mmCIF file of C-alpha atoms in Angstrom:
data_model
loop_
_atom_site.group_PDB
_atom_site.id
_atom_site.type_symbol
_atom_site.label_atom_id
_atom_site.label_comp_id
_atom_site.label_asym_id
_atom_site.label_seq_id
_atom_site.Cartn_x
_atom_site.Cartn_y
_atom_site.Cartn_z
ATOM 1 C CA UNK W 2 -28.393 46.167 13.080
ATOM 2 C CA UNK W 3 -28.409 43.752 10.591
ATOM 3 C CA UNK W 4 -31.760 42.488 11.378
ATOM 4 C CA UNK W 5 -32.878 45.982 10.694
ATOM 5 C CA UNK W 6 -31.313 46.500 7.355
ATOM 6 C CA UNK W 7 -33.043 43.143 5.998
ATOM 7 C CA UNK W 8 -36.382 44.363 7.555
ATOM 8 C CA UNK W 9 -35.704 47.919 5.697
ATOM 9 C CA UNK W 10 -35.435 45.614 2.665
ATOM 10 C CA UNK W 11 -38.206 42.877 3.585
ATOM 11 C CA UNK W 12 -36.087 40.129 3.560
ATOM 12 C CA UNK W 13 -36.987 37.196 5.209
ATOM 13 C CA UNK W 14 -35.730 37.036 9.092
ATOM 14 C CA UNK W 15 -32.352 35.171 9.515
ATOM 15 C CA UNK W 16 -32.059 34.950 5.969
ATOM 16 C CA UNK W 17 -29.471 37.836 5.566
ATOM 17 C CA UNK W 18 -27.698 37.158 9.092
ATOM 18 C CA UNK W 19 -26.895 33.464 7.392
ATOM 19 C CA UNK W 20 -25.859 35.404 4.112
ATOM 20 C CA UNK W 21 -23.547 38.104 5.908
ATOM 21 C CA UNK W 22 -22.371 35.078 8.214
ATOM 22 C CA UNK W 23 -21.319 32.819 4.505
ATOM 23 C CA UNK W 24 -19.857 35.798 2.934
ATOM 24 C CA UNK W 25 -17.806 37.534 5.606
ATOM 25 C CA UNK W 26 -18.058 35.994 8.964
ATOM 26 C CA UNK W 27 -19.198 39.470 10.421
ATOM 27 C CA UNK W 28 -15.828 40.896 9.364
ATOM 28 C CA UNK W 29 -16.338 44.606 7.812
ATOM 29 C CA UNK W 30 -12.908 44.546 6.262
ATOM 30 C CA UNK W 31 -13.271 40.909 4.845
ATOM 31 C CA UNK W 32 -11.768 41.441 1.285
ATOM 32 C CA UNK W 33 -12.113 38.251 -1.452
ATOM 33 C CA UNK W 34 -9.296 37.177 -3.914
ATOM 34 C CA UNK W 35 -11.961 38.209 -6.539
ATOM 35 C CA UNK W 36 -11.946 41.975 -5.106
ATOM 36 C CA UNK W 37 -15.301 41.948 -3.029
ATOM 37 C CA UNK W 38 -15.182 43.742 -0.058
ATOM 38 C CA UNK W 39 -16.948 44.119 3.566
ATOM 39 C CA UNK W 40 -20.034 42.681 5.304
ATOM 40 C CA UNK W 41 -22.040 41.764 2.524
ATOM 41 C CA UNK W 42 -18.846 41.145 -0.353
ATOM 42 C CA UNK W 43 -19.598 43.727 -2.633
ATOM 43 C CA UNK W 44 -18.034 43.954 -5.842
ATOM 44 C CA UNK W 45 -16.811 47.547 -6.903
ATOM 45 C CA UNK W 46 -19.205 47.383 -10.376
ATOM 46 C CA UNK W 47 -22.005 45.949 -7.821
ATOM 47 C CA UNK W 48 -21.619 48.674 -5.287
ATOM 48 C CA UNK W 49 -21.300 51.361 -7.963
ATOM 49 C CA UNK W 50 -24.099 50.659 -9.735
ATOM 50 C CA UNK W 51 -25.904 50.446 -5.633
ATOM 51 C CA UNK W 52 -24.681 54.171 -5.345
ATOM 52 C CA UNK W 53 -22.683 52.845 -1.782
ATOM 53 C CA UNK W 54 -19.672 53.169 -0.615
ATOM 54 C CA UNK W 55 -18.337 49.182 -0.234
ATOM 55 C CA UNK W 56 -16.177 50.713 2.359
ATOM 56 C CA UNK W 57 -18.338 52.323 4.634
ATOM 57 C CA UNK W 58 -20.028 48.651 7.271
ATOM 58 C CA UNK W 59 -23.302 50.251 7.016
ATOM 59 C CA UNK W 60 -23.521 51.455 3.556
ATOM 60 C CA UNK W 61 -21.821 47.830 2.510
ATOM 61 C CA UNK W 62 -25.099 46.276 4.242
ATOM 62 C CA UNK W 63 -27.461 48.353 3.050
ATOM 63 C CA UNK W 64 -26.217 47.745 -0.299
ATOM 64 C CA UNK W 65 -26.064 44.173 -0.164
ATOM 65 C CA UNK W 66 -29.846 43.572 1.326
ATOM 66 C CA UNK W 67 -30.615 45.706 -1.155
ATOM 67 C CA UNK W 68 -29.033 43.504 -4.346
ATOM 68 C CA UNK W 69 -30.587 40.740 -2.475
ATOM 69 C CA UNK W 70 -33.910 41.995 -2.452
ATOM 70 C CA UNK W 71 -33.498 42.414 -5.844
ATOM 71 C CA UNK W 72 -32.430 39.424 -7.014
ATOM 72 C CA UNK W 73 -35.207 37.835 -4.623
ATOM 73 C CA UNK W 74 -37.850 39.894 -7.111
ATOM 74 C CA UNK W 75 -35.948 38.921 -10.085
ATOM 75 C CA UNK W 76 -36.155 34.962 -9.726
ATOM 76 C CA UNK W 77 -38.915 34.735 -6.760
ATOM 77 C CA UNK W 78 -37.552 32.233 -4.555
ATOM 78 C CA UNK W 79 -34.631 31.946 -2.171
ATOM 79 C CA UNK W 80 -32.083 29.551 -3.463
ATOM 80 C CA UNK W 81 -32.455 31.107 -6.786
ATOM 81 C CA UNK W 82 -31.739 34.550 -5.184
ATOM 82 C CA UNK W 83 -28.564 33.348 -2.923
ATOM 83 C CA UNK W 84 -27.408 31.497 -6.357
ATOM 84 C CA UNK W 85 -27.495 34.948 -8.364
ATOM 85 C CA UNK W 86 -25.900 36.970 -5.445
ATOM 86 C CA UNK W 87 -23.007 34.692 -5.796
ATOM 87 C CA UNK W 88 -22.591 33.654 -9.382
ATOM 88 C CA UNK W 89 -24.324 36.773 -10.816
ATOM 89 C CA UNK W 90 -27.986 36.956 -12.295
ATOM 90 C CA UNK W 91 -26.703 36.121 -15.862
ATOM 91 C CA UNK W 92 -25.772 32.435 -14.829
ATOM 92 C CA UNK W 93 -29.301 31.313 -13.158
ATOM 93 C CA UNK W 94 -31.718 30.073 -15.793
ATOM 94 C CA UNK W 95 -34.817 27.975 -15.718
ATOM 95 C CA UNK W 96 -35.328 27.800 -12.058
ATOM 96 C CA UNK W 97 -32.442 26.091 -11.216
ATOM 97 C CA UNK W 98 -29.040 26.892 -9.356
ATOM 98 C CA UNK W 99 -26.086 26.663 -11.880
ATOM 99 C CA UNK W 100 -24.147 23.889 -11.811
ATOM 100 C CA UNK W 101 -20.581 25.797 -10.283
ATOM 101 C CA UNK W 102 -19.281 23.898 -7.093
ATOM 102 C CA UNK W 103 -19.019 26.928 -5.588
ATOM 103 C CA UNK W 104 -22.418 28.708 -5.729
ATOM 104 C CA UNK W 105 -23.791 25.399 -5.060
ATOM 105 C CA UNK W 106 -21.860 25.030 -1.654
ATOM 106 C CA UNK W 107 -22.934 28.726 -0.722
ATOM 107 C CA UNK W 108 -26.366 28.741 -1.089
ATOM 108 C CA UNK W 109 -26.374 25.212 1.112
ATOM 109 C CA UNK W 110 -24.213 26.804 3.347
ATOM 110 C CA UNK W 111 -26.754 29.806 4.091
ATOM 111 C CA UNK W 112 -30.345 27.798 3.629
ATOM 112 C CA UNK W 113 -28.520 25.883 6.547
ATOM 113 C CA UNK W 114 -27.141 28.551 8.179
ATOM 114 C CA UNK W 115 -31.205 29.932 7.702
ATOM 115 C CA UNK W 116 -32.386 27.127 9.406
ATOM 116 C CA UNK W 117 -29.887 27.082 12.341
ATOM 117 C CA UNK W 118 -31.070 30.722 12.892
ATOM 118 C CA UNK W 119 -34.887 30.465 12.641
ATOM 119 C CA UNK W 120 -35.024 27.091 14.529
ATOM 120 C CA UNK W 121 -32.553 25.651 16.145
ATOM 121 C CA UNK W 122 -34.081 22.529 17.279
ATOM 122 C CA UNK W 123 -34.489 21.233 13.510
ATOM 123 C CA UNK W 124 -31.629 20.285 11.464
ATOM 124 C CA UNK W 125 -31.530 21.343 7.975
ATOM 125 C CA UNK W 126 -32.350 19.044 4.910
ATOM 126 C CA UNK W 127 -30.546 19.094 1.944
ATOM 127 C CA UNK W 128 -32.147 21.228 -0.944
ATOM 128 C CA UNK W 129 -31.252 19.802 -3.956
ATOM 129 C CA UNK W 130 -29.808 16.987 -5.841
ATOM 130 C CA UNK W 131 -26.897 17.248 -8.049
ATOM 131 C CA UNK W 132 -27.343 16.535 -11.556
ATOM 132 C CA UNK W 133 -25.905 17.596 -15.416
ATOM 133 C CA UNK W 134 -25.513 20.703 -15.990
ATOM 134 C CA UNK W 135 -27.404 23.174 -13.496
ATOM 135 C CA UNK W 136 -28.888 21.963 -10.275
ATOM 136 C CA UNK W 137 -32.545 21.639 -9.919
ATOM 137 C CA UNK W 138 -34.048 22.683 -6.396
ATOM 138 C CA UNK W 139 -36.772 20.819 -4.468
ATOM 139 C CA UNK W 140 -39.783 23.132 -3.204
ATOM 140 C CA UNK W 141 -38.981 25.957 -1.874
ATOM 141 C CA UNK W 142 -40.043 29.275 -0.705
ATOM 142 C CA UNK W 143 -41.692 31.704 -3.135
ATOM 143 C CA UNK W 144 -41.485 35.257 -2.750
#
């Protein structure tokens, strides 16, 4: 199923499994200490402004490969995606992740978790040096 929801939305394969697998483990009931709730960790604004019910496993999904997607047009590559799904488009400027410990971790956690999924034989590289202020990426993919 959830390969189907991120083809409904034309995200790249794996690339949503490793999300749903960083932000809820596959648990539909998963709730955050910051209020985001199910599969994908929707926020009640974020899920509003979807038109899902953050409730509802499917509708949770659906609305999170959605946001994805659109974040994924917004910036135009992955890690810049991944780092607005978690921090929020407002804190990812001039191409680079921002420099929060946290949305750092998760979007190395799912380009890993991405390359576990699409080949397991290779082991991931890292994707980005820390440095002041926001975190500027090495190559990666365009969409």
């Amino acid at each position: 199923m959830m390969s189907a929801v991120a083809c409904e939305h034309g995200i790249p394969t794996g690339l949503f499994d490793a999300m749903i697998i960083r932000e809820s483990g596959y648990n539909p009931i998963a709730t955050s200490t910051a209020n985001a709730y199910g599969l994908a960790q929707l926020m009640p604004g974020t899920a509003v402004g979807l038109g899902v019910d953050r409730y509802d496993p499917l509708q949770n999904m659906r609305g999170g490969a959605r946001y994805l997607r659109q974040q994924l047009d917004r910036f135009g590559q992955v890690h810049l995606a991944l780092a607005a799904y978690n921090a929020g488009p407002g804190r990812v400027h001039g191409g680079m992740v921002p420099r929060i410990t946290e949305t750092q971790a998760y979007v190395s956690a799912i380009i890993a978790n991405w390359s576990r999924l699409t080949s397991p034989a290779r082991s991931p590289s890292p994707i980005y040096n820390r440095s002041a202020g926001y975190t500027k990426v090495a190559a990666m993919q365009r969409f």
